Amino acid sequence: MACEVNQLAPFLGPNTTDAVAAATYICSQFSDVSNKFVDTGYAIDSTYLLFSAYLVFSMQLGFAMLCAGSVRAKNTMNIMLTNVLDAAAGGLFYYLFGFAFAWGGPSNGFIGRHFFGLKEIPSSSFDYSNFLYQWAFAIAAAGITSGSIAERTQFVAYLIYSSFLTGFVYPVVSHWFWAPDGWASPTNSNLLFGSGVIDFAGSGVVHMVGGIAGFYGALIEGPRIGRFDHAGRSVALRGHSASLVVLGTFLLWFGWYGFNPGSFNKILVTYGTSGGYYGQWSAVGRTAVTTTLAGCTAALTTLFGKRILSGHWNVTDVCNGLLGGFAAITAGCSVVEPWAAIICGFIAALVLIGCNKLAEIFKYDDPLEAAQLHGGCGAWGIIFTALFAKGSYVDQVYPGKPGRPHGLFMGGGGKLLGAHIIQILVIFGWVTATMGPLFYILHKFKLLRISSEDEMAGMDLTRHGGFAYYHDEDLKHGTQMRRIEPTSSS
C-alpha cells in the first residue's frame, strides 16, 4: 500500500488551512509505519533462518556422539576429533569458495562465480544468515562421509577430503538443484522437463553426496581388520556405547527440525490473501510433521524387521532405521501429505536393511552404515518425492509456475520422475568423478589408511596421545605414545 499526497489532500476538506502540508505529514507517518512492518518482516525471517541454522549445527554434536558410540573405544577420540575438524575446516573452505560456487549469481547452470569470501554480502538476495545456514548443511555432508571411513583412516586424509568436499564437490551439486541459476533447479526459468528437481532439503544434494563419497572411501580402503573372517563370513565389530548412539540419534532428530522445516528460509509468507490462518507457517508445521512420521515409521519397521532376521531387539539398528527415514523424507518433506510420509519411512527401512545385506555379501565395511543409510535411503527419498508430491503443495512451495508437474501417483504425470532419475544419475556420476579419484590418489600415496599395527592398537593411543577413557592404572603411570609417520599402509 502507498499513500499519495495528491489523492489524500482533497479528502481533508475545504476548511483545512494547508491540505497539501497535512496530507504530506500523514503520508510520511504512514510510510514510517509501513517501513517498520517491512523491517519486522526481514527480522522475523532472518531470526527464523538463524534459529534453523543453530538447529542444523547442533546435528554436528549428534554426529559426533553417534560416531563415537558406533566405533570401538580405542578409536573414540579419533572419530570425535574428525567431527570437530569437519566443522572447522568446512567453515573456512565454505567461506572462501563453497558459498560462491553454490550460490554466486548471476551465473551459469553449472557453478556459481560470485560472493567469494562473502564479498558483496549482504545483498538483496542473501544475508549472513544464509551463509551460516548453508555452511551447516555443507559440514553435515562431510560428517556423513567421516562415518564410512572410521577406525582405519589417517588424519591427513580426513583434512584433505573434508576441505575438498565442502569447498567444491558439495557446493557444485547444491548449485545445480537449489540455486536460481542451477540447470535443474525448480526456480530456474528453463526447467528440466518443465518441473526441475524437487529436492527440498537435500536427500540427494546432502545425503547422497555424503553417502556416495563415503562409499568410495570405504571401498578403496577395504574393510577393517577382523570385519570378515578367513572364510568370508561377517563378524560384527560392535560400537562400544549404545548410550552414545541413542544420545546422538536424539540430537540428530532434534536438529532435523532445522534441517527440513528451516529449508523454507522464510516463514512470514502468505499463501493467497493476507489475513488468513493458512500460510507458509502452516507449511513449516506440515514439514515438521512429515519428517517426524517418516522417522518414526522407519524406526518401528526396522525394529520388527531386524527382530525377524536376527532374533533380538537391537537399539542401534532402530536408531539407524530412524535416521534412514529422516534421510528419505528430506527431499519431499514440504510437498507430501503426512500419510505419504509413513509410506516413505516404511520403505526406507526396507531399503536400509537390503543395502546392509548387500554390503555383507560384497564384503563392504562401513562402521556407521553411512553409505547405505544416506546414499540408499537418500536415493529412495528422491524417487518417493517424484511419486507422491502433491500438486497444490508444489505450487505453494515453488510459486511462479502454476500447474507444474508433480507426483506420478498424485496425477502429475511422469516428468518429475524423469527429472529425479536424472538427479540420481548425475549426483552418482559427479561424486564418482571427483571423490573416487581423490581417495584413490590418497591411497596410492599411502596417505589414506593407517598400518595394521596401528589399527590393532587403536588410533587414540598411537595418534592422539591416549585413550578417551582412562582407568586408574593409566592415571598412575600415564600413557605412552610413539611417533607414527604417515608412510605406512596396511
Short mmCIF file of C-alpha atoms in Angstrom, two decimals:
data_model
loop_
_atom_site.label_atom_id
_atom_site.label_comp_id
_atom_site.label_asym_id
_atom_site.label_seq_id
_atom_site.Cartn_x
_atom_site.Cartn_y
_atom_site.Cartn_z
CA MET A 1 0.00 0.00 0.00
CA ALA A 2 1.14 3.57 -0.77
CA CYS A 3 -0.02 6.94 0.48
CA GLU A 4 -0.23 9.59 -2.28
CA VAL A 5 -0.42 13.25 -1.26
CA ASN A 6 -2.43 14.34 -4.32
CA GLN A 7 -5.02 11.66 -3.61
CA LEU A 8 -5.30 12.33 0.13
CA ALA A 9 -5.40 16.15 0.12
CA PRO A 10 -8.89 16.53 -1.47
CA PHE A 11 -10.40 14.36 1.28
CA LEU A 12 -9.21 16.73 4.00
CA GLY A 13 -11.93 19.24 3.03
CA PRO A 14 -12.02 22.96 2.09
CA ASN A 15 -11.67 24.14 5.73
CA THR A 16 -8.18 22.67 6.05
CA THR A 17 -5.62 25.51 6.21
CA ASP A 18 -2.99 23.67 4.19
CA ALA A 19 -4.38 20.40 2.86
CA VAL A 20 -1.21 19.56 0.94
CA ALA A 21 1.01 20.00 4.00
CA ALA A 22 -1.37 17.95 6.14
CA ALA A 23 -1.53 15.20 3.55
CA THR A 24 2.27 15.20 3.26
CA TYR A 25 2.62 14.80 7.04
CA ILE A 26 0.06 11.98 7.20
CA CYS A 27 1.68 10.14 4.31
CA SER A 28 5.12 10.44 5.89
CA GLN A 29 3.81 8.88 9.09
CA PHE A 30 2.08 6.16 7.11
CA SER A 31 5.32 5.44 5.23
CA ASP A 32 7.26 5.19 8.50
CA VAL A 33 4.80 2.63 9.85
CA SER A 34 4.88 0.72 6.57
CA ASN A 35 8.69 0.62 6.63
CA LYS A 36 8.63 -0.67 10.18
CA PHE A 37 6.46 -3.57 9.03
CA VAL A 38 8.95 -4.28 6.23
CA ASP A 39 11.81 -4.21 8.73
CA THR A 40 9.87 -6.52 11.03
CA GLY A 41 9.30 -8.97 8.19
CA TYR A 42 13.02 -9.12 7.43
CA ALA A 43 13.83 -9.53 11.12
CA ILE A 44 11.33 -12.36 11.58
CA ASP A 45 12.56 -14.26 8.53
CA SER A 46 16.23 -13.72 9.43
CA THR A 47 15.64 -14.84 13.02
CA TYR A 48 13.81 -17.92 11.77
CA LEU A 49 16.68 -18.82 9.44
CA LEU A 50 19.34 -18.20 12.09
CA PHE A 51 17.48 -20.37 14.59
CA SER A 52 17.22 -23.10 11.95
CA ALA A 53 20.97 -22.78 11.31
CA TYR A 54 21.64 -23.28 15.02
CA LEU A 55 19.48 -26.40 14.98
CA VAL A 56 21.29 -27.82 11.95
CA PHE A 57 24.65 -27.05 13.53
CA SER A 58 23.57 -28.93 16.66
CA MET A 59 23.44 -32.00 14.43
CA GLN A 60 27.26 -31.95 14.48
CA LEU A 61 27.07 -32.88 18.14
CA GLY A 62 24.64 -35.61 17.19
CA PHE A 63 27.01 -36.90 14.52
CA ALA A 64 29.90 -36.83 16.99
CA MET A 65 28.02 -38.82 19.63
CA LEU A 66 26.61 -41.27 17.08
CA CYS A 67 30.05 -41.87 15.59
CA ALA A 68 31.71 -42.17 18.99
CA GLY A 69 29.22 -44.77 20.17
CA SER A 70 29.40 -46.73 16.92
CA VAL A 71 33.17 -47.28 16.95
CA ARG A 72 35.28 -49.25 19.37
CA ALA A 73 36.54 -47.47 22.48
CA LYS A 74 40.13 -47.40 21.21
CA ASN A 75 39.14 -45.03 18.36
CA THR A 76 36.76 -42.70 20.21
CA MET A 77 38.96 -39.61 20.39
CA ASN A 78 39.94 -40.01 16.74
CA ILE A 79 36.38 -40.00 15.42
CA MET A 80 35.31 -37.12 17.65
CA LEU A 81 38.29 -35.05 16.51
CA THR A 82 37.36 -35.65 12.86
CA ASN A 83 33.88 -34.32 13.56
CA VAL A 84 35.33 -31.16 15.07
CA LEU A 85 37.66 -30.72 12.10
CA ASP A 86 34.79 -31.24 9.62
CA ALA A 87 33.12 -28.16 11.08
CA ALA A 88 36.29 -26.08 11.42
CA ALA A 89 37.90 -26.83 8.05
CA GLY A 90 34.50 -26.78 6.38
CA GLY A 91 33.81 -23.33 7.78
CA LEU A 92 36.92 -21.79 6.22
CA PHE A 93 36.66 -23.52 2.84
CA TYR A 94 32.93 -22.87 2.52
CA TYR A 95 33.57 -19.20 3.34
CA LEU A 96 36.38 -18.87 0.80
CA PHE A 97 34.95 -20.94 -2.06
CA GLY A 98 31.93 -23.09 -1.27
CA PHE A 99 29.24 -20.46 -0.82
CA ALA A 100 30.33 -18.72 -4.03
CA PHE A 101 30.32 -21.96 -6.05
CA ALA A 102 26.87 -22.83 -4.68
CA TRP A 103 25.02 -19.52 -4.68
CA GLY A 104 27.13 -16.95 -6.53
CA GLY A 105 24.80 -15.49 -9.14
CA PRO A 106 24.13 -14.38 -11.75
CA SER A 107 25.96 -17.37 -13.10
CA ASN A 108 25.77 -20.36 -15.41
CA GLY A 109 23.89 -23.56 -14.70
CA PHE A 110 26.97 -25.48 -13.55
CA ILE A 111 28.78 -23.38 -10.92
CA GLY A 112 28.46 -20.03 -9.16
CA ARG A 113 31.02 -17.27 -9.62
CA HIS A 114 30.29 -14.51 -7.10
CA PHE A 115 30.46 -13.99 -3.31
CA PHE A 116 33.98 -15.45 -2.80
CA GLY A 117 34.91 -14.69 0.79
CA LEU A 118 31.35 -13.29 1.21
CA LYS A 119 32.19 -10.30 -0.95
CA GLU A 120 29.03 -8.28 -1.79
CA ILE A 121 27.18 -9.84 1.16
CA PRO A 122 24.68 -8.73 2.44
CA SER A 123 22.65 -8.04 -0.68
CA SER A 124 19.01 -8.03 -1.69
CA SER A 125 19.27 -11.78 -2.27
CA PHE A 126 21.44 -13.05 0.61
CA ASP A 127 22.34 -12.08 4.14
CA TYR A 128 24.90 -13.53 6.52
CA SER A 129 22.23 -15.82 7.92
CA ASN A 130 22.00 -17.55 4.53
CA PHE A 131 25.72 -18.31 4.63
CA LEU A 132 25.53 -19.73 8.14
CA TYR A 133 22.60 -21.96 7.28
CA GLN A 134 24.21 -23.30 4.10
CA TRP A 135 27.54 -23.88 5.87
CA ALA A 136 25.75 -26.06 8.43
CA PHE A 137 24.44 -28.16 5.52
CA ALA A 138 27.88 -28.46 3.92
CA ILE A 139 29.56 -29.78 7.05
CA ALA A 140 26.69 -32.24 7.52
CA ALA A 141 27.63 -33.83 4.18
CA ALA A 142 31.26 -34.08 5.29
CA GLY A 143 30.20 -35.63 8.61
CA ILE A 144 28.33 -38.38 6.77
CA THR A 145 31.49 -39.37 4.90
CA SER A 146 33.64 -39.50 8.03
CA GLY A 147 31.48 -42.27 9.46
CA SER A 148 32.06 -44.56 6.49
CA ILE A 149 35.86 -44.50 6.79
CA ALA A 150 36.08 -44.57 10.58
CA GLU A 151 38.63 -46.62 12.55
CA ARG A 152 41.26 -47.03 9.83
CA THR A 153 41.86 -43.67 8.12
CA GLN A 154 44.87 -41.39 8.51
CA PHE A 155 44.12 -37.99 9.93
CA VAL A 156 45.62 -36.09 7.00
CA ALA A 157 43.17 -37.86 4.68
CA TYR A 158 40.27 -36.51 6.74
CA LEU A 159 41.52 -32.94 6.35
CA ILE A 160 42.04 -33.27 2.59
CA TYR A 161 38.73 -34.90 1.70
CA SER A 162 36.68 -32.70 4.08
CA SER A 163 38.12 -29.50 2.61
CA PHE A 164 37.60 -30.70 -0.96
CA LEU A 165 34.05 -31.90 -0.30
CA THR A 166 32.84 -28.74 1.47
CA GLY A 167 34.77 -26.34 -0.75
CA PHE A 168 33.96 -27.77 -4.17
CA VAL A 169 32.14 -31.10 -4.61
CA TYR A 170 29.08 -30.40 -2.47
CA PRO A 171 28.70 -26.70 -3.48
CA VAL A 172 28.56 -27.57 -7.18
CA VAL A 173 25.76 -30.09 -6.59
CA SER A 174 23.81 -27.64 -4.45
CA HIS A 175 24.16 -25.04 -7.22
CA TRP A 176 22.64 -27.45 -9.74
CA PHE A 177 19.50 -28.17 -7.74
CA TRP A 178 18.97 -25.19 -5.40
CA ALA A 179 20.45 -22.00 -6.86
CA PRO A 180 18.18 -19.87 -9.07
CA ASP A 181 20.65 -20.35 -11.95
CA GLY A 182 21.09 -24.11 -11.49
CA TRP A 183 20.34 -26.20 -14.56
CA ALA A 184 17.93 -28.48 -12.65
CA SER A 185 16.66 -26.04 -10.03
CA PRO A 186 12.87 -25.74 -9.63
CA THR A 187 13.29 -21.95 -9.54
CA ASN A 188 15.16 -21.76 -12.86
CA SER A 189 13.17 -20.28 -15.73
CA ASN A 190 14.37 -23.09 -18.02
CA LEU A 191 13.04 -26.01 -16.02
CA LEU A 192 14.25 -29.57 -16.57
CA PHE A 193 11.26 -31.43 -18.05
CA GLY A 194 9.12 -28.43 -17.13
CA SER A 195 9.45 -29.20 -13.43
CA GLY A 196 13.03 -29.05 -12.25
CA VAL A 197 14.13 -31.27 -9.39
CA ILE A 198 12.23 -31.05 -6.10
CA ASP A 199 14.90 -31.94 -3.54
CA PHE A 200 13.64 -29.59 -0.88
CA ALA A 201 16.16 -30.15 1.94
CA GLY A 202 18.65 -32.45 0.27
CA SER A 203 18.03 -36.20 0.16
CA GLY A 204 20.22 -36.06 -2.94
CA VAL A 205 22.19 -32.84 -2.51
CA VAL A 206 23.33 -33.61 1.04
CA HIS A 207 22.70 -37.26 1.87
CA MET A 208 23.53 -38.90 -1.43
CA VAL A 209 26.64 -36.76 -1.87
CA GLY A 210 27.94 -37.62 1.59
CA GLY A 211 26.92 -41.27 1.33
CA ILE A 212 28.49 -41.88 -2.10
CA ALA A 213 31.69 -40.09 -1.08
CA GLY A 214 31.87 -42.34 1.98
CA PHE A 215 31.18 -45.38 -0.17
CA TYR A 216 34.26 -44.75 -2.31
CA GLY A 217 36.43 -44.01 0.71
CA ALA A 218 35.45 -47.24 2.45
CA LEU A 219 35.62 -49.26 -0.77
CA ILE A 220 39.15 -48.12 -1.64
CA GLU A 221 40.39 -48.56 1.94
CA GLY A 222 38.87 -52.00 2.35
CA PRO A 223 37.23 -53.45 5.46
CA ARG A 224 38.59 -53.14 8.97
CA ILE A 225 40.81 -55.92 10.26
CA GLY A 226 38.61 -58.70 11.61
CA ARG A 227 35.41 -57.49 9.95
CA PHE A 228 35.30 -60.65 7.81
CA ASP A 229 36.93 -63.93 8.82
CA HIS A 230 39.11 -66.18 6.64
CA ALA A 231 36.02 -67.92 5.29
CA GLY A 232 34.48 -64.60 4.28
CA ARG A 233 31.83 -64.67 6.98
CA SER A 234 30.72 -61.38 8.50
CA VAL A 235 31.98 -60.66 12.02
CA ALA A 236 30.25 -57.91 13.99
CA LEU A 237 32.64 -55.24 15.29
CA ARG A 238 30.18 -53.53 17.55
CA GLY A 239 30.49 -49.99 18.80
CA HIS A 240 31.39 -49.54 22.43
CA SER A 241 28.46 -47.43 23.66
CA ALA A 242 24.80 -47.84 22.82
CA SER A 243 24.12 -44.90 25.14
CA LEU A 244 26.12 -42.54 22.93
CA VAL A 245 24.37 -43.90 19.84
CA VAL A 246 20.95 -43.15 21.33
CA LEU A 247 22.07 -39.71 22.54
CA GLY A 248 23.44 -38.89 19.08
CA THR A 249 20.26 -40.10 17.42
CA PHE A 250 18.02 -37.89 19.53
CA LEU A 251 20.29 -34.89 18.92
CA LEU A 252 20.09 -35.53 15.18
CA TRP A 253 16.31 -35.88 15.43
CA PHE A 254 16.14 -32.51 17.19
CA GLY A 255 18.43 -30.89 14.62
CA TRP A 256 16.39 -32.27 11.73
CA TYR A 257 13.63 -29.80 12.65
CA GLY A 258 16.01 -27.11 11.46
CA PHE A 259 17.23 -29.16 8.53
CA ASN A 260 13.84 -29.77 6.91
CA PRO A 261 11.40 -27.03 8.05
CA GLY A 262 14.24 -24.49 8.06
CA SER A 263 14.82 -25.05 4.34
CA PHE A 264 11.91 -22.71 3.62
CA ASN A 265 14.37 -19.93 4.60
CA LYS A 266 11.37 -17.69 5.33
CA ILE A 267 8.29 -18.15 7.45
CA LEU A 268 6.43 -14.84 7.00
CA VAL A 269 4.92 -15.65 3.59
CA THR A 270 1.19 -15.69 2.86
CA TYR A 271 -0.48 -18.13 0.51
CA GLY A 272 -3.20 -16.21 -1.28
CA THR A 273 -4.94 -13.39 0.60
CA SER A 274 -3.35 -11.89 3.70
CA GLY A 275 -5.17 -12.12 6.98
CA GLY A 276 -5.94 -15.83 6.83
CA TYR A 277 -4.82 -18.61 9.11
CA TYR A 278 -3.04 -20.54 6.35
CA GLY A 279 0.37 -19.53 5.06
CA GLN A 280 3.97 -20.68 4.90
CA TRP A 281 3.93 -21.04 8.68
CA SER A 282 1.46 -23.89 8.15
CA ALA A 283 3.71 -25.49 5.53
CA VAL A 284 6.57 -25.29 8.03
CA GLY A 285 4.48 -27.16 10.58
CA ARG A 286 3.41 -29.76 8.00
CA THR A 287 7.05 -30.31 7.06
CA ALA A 288 7.94 -30.99 10.69
CA VAL A 289 5.06 -33.48 10.91
CA THR A 290 6.03 -35.40 7.76
CA THR A 291 9.63 -35.53 8.98
CA THR A 292 8.51 -36.95 12.32
CA LEU A 293 6.19 -39.57 10.85
CA ALA A 294 8.75 -40.87 8.35
CA GLY A 295 11.39 -41.32 11.04
CA CYS A 296 9.00 -42.98 13.49
CA THR A 297 7.71 -45.41 10.87
CA ALA A 298 11.21 -46.32 9.74
CA ALA A 299 12.28 -46.95 13.34
CA LEU A 300 9.40 -49.32 14.04
CA THR A 301 9.79 -51.12 10.71
CA THR A 302 13.48 -51.66 11.41
CA LEU A 303 12.73 -52.85 14.93
CA PHE A 304 10.44 -55.66 13.80
CA GLY A 305 12.34 -56.37 10.60
CA LYS A 306 15.62 -56.94 12.41
CA ARG A 307 13.80 -58.94 15.09
CA ILE A 308 12.63 -61.34 12.39
CA LEU A 309 16.08 -61.56 10.79
CA SER A 310 18.31 -61.69 13.87
CA GLY A 311 16.01 -62.90 16.63
CA HIS A 312 16.60 -59.99 19.02
CA TRP A 313 15.73 -56.34 19.58
CA ASN A 314 18.66 -54.08 18.71
CA VAL A 315 18.63 -50.41 19.69
CA THR A 316 21.49 -49.48 17.33
CA ASP A 317 19.63 -50.89 14.35
CA VAL A 318 16.49 -48.99 15.35
CA CYS A 319 18.46 -45.74 15.58
CA ASN A 320 19.91 -46.26 12.11
CA GLY A 321 16.46 -47.07 10.76
CA LEU A 322 15.08 -43.87 12.27
CA LEU A 323 17.82 -41.82 10.62
CA GLY A 324 17.21 -43.61 7.33
CA GLY A 325 13.60 -42.48 7.42
CA PHE A 326 14.71 -38.91 8.04
CA ALA A 327 17.21 -39.03 5.17
CA ALA A 328 14.49 -40.31 2.81
CA ILE A 329 11.79 -37.78 3.69
CA THR A 330 14.20 -34.83 3.41
CA ALA A 331 13.59 -34.39 -0.34
CA GLY A 332 9.79 -34.28 -0.27
CA CYS A 333 9.02 -33.23 3.31
CA SER A 334 7.35 -29.97 2.23
CA VAL A 335 5.26 -31.25 -0.67
CA VAL A 336 3.75 -34.54 0.55
CA GLU A 337 0.84 -35.42 2.80
CA PRO A 338 1.52 -36.88 6.27
CA TRP A 339 0.10 -40.26 5.24
CA ALA A 340 2.62 -40.44 2.38
CA ALA A 341 5.45 -39.84 4.85
CA ILE A 342 4.50 -43.09 6.57
CA ILE A 343 4.98 -44.94 3.26
CA CYS A 344 8.31 -43.19 2.81
CA GLY A 345 9.58 -44.30 6.22
CA PHE A 346 8.37 -47.88 5.81
CA ILE A 347 10.18 -48.41 2.51
CA ALA A 348 13.27 -46.51 3.71
CA ALA A 349 13.70 -49.09 6.47
CA LEU A 350 13.49 -51.92 3.95
CA VAL A 351 15.99 -50.15 1.69
CA LEU A 352 18.44 -49.82 4.59
CA ILE A 353 18.08 -53.48 5.61
CA GLY A 354 18.55 -54.56 1.98
CA CYS A 355 21.61 -52.36 1.47
CA ASN A 356 23.20 -53.75 4.63
CA LYS A 357 22.65 -57.29 3.37
CA LEU A 358 24.31 -56.40 0.07
CA ALA A 359 27.22 -54.85 1.97
CA GLU A 360 27.78 -58.13 3.80
CA ILE A 361 27.60 -60.16 0.59
CA PHE A 362 30.17 -57.97 -1.16
CA LYS A 363 32.34 -57.64 1.99
CA TYR A 364 31.92 -53.90 2.17
CA ASP A 365 32.60 -52.40 5.60
CA ASP A 366 31.01 -49.16 6.79
CA PRO A 367 31.12 -48.82 10.60
CA LEU A 368 28.13 -46.47 10.72
CA GLU A 369 26.22 -47.83 7.71
CA ALA A 370 26.52 -44.27 6.39
CA ALA A 371 26.74 -45.10 2.68
CA GLN A 372 23.77 -47.47 2.93
CA LEU A 373 21.74 -45.13 5.13
CA HIS A 374 22.39 -41.78 3.49
CA GLY A 375 23.14 -42.99 -0.01
CA GLY A 376 20.50 -45.72 -0.30
CA CYS A 377 17.72 -44.05 1.67
CA GLY A 378 18.55 -40.68 0.12
CA ALA A 379 18.09 -42.14 -3.37
CA TRP A 380 14.77 -43.68 -2.31
CA GLY A 381 13.67 -40.28 -0.97
CA ILE A 382 14.25 -38.70 -4.38
CA ILE A 383 12.14 -41.36 -6.09
CA PHE A 384 9.48 -41.12 -3.37
CA THR A 385 9.09 -37.36 -3.93
CA ALA A 386 8.60 -37.88 -7.66
CA LEU A 387 5.77 -40.32 -6.87
CA PHE A 388 3.90 -38.59 -4.03
CA ALA A 389 4.44 -34.81 -4.39
CA LYS A 390 1.03 -33.10 -4.16
CA GLY A 391 0.29 -30.53 -6.85
CA SER A 392 -1.16 -27.80 -4.60
CA TYR A 393 1.77 -28.04 -2.19
CA VAL A 394 4.26 -27.88 -5.06
CA ASP A 395 2.61 -24.70 -6.38
CA GLN A 396 2.77 -23.11 -2.93
CA VAL A 397 6.36 -24.02 -2.13
CA TYR A 398 7.60 -23.28 -5.67
CA PRO A 399 5.40 -20.40 -6.90
CA GLY A 400 5.62 -18.73 -10.27
CA LYS A 401 4.74 -21.69 -12.49
CA PRO A 402 1.24 -22.93 -11.59
CA GLY A 403 0.36 -26.43 -12.68
CA ARG A 404 3.93 -27.65 -12.94
CA PRO A 405 4.44 -31.46 -12.97
CA HIS A 406 4.14 -33.15 -9.60
CA GLY A 407 3.95 -36.71 -8.22
CA LEU A 408 3.17 -39.58 -10.57
CA PHE A 409 0.82 -41.27 -8.09
CA MET A 410 -0.88 -37.92 -7.39
CA GLY A 411 -1.88 -37.38 -11.02
CA GLY A 412 1.10 -35.25 -12.01
CA GLY A 413 2.49 -37.39 -14.81
CA GLY A 414 5.98 -38.82 -15.19
CA LYS A 415 8.03 -35.70 -15.95
CA LEU A 416 9.04 -35.13 -12.32
CA LEU A 417 10.06 -38.78 -12.02
CA GLY A 418 12.23 -38.42 -15.12
CA ALA A 419 13.91 -35.34 -13.66
CA HIS A 420 14.58 -37.13 -10.39
CA ILE A 421 16.09 -40.18 -12.06
CA ILE A 422 18.46 -37.80 -13.85
CA GLN A 423 19.31 -36.24 -10.48
CA ILE A 424 20.31 -39.61 -9.02
CA LEU A 425 22.47 -40.42 -12.03
CA VAL A 426 24.27 -37.07 -12.18
CA ILE A 427 24.98 -36.99 -8.43
CA PHE A 428 26.38 -40.50 -8.57
CA GLY A 429 28.46 -39.59 -11.61
CA TRP A 430 29.75 -36.31 -10.19
CA VAL A 431 30.80 -37.73 -6.82
CA THR A 432 32.34 -40.74 -8.57
CA ALA A 433 34.36 -38.46 -10.85
CA THR A 434 35.60 -36.25 -8.01
CA MET A 435 35.78 -38.12 -4.72
CA GLY A 436 36.67 -41.51 -6.23
CA PRO A 437 39.95 -40.29 -7.79
CA LEU A 438 40.75 -38.26 -4.65
CA PHE A 439 40.54 -41.30 -2.38
CA TYR A 440 42.46 -43.39 -4.93
CA ILE A 441 45.28 -40.83 -5.08
CA LEU A 442 45.45 -40.71 -1.29
CA HIS A 443 45.61 -44.49 -1.28
CA LYS A 444 48.43 -44.59 -3.86
CA PHE A 445 50.47 -42.04 -1.90
CA LYS A 446 49.89 -44.07 1.28
CA LEU A 447 48.03 -41.22 2.94
CA LEU A 448 44.67 -42.95 3.31
CA ARG A 449 44.86 -45.98 5.58
CA ILE A 450 46.87 -46.49 8.76
CA SER A 451 49.10 -49.51 9.27
CA SER A 452 47.70 -52.78 10.54
CA GLU A 453 49.72 -52.42 13.77
CA ASP A 454 48.21 -49.02 14.46
CA GLU A 455 44.74 -50.24 13.61
CA MET A 456 45.03 -53.12 16.07
CA ALA A 457 46.34 -50.85 18.82
CA GLY A 458 43.77 -48.15 18.12
CA MET A 459 44.31 -44.63 16.85
CA ASP A 460 43.60 -42.98 20.19
CA LEU A 461 46.82 -44.46 21.60
CA THR A 462 49.05 -44.22 18.52
CA ARG A 463 47.85 -40.88 17.09
CA HIS A 464 46.13 -38.89 19.80
CA GLY A 465 48.11 -39.32 22.99
CA GLY A 466 45.97 -41.80 24.86
CA PHE A 467 42.56 -43.35 25.20
CA ALA A 468 39.30 -41.45 25.56
CA TYR A 469 38.51 -43.45 28.70
CA TYR A 470 41.07 -43.75 31.49
CA HIS A 471 41.50 -46.43 34.14
CA ASP A 472 43.16 -45.95 37.50
CA GLU A 473 46.37 -47.57 36.29
CA ASP A 474 46.51 -45.21 33.33
CA LEU A 475 46.24 -42.20 35.61
CA LYS A 476 49.01 -43.53 37.88
CA HIS A 477 51.53 -44.43 35.22
CA GLY A 478 50.39 -42.32 32.28
CA THR A 479 50.09 -43.49 28.70
CA GLN A 480 52.87 -43.78 26.22
CA MET A 481 52.62 -42.58 22.63
CA ARG A 482 55.13 -43.43 19.94
CA ARG A 483 55.76 -41.33 16.88
CA ILE A 484 53.95 -42.60 13.79
CA GLU A 485 54.99 -41.43 10.35
CA PRO A 486 52.23 -41.17 7.70
CA THR A 487 54.01 -43.52 5.30
CA SER A 488 52.77 -46.94 6.34
CA SER A 489 49.85 -48.75 4.78
CA SER A 490 48.03 -51.93 5.63
#
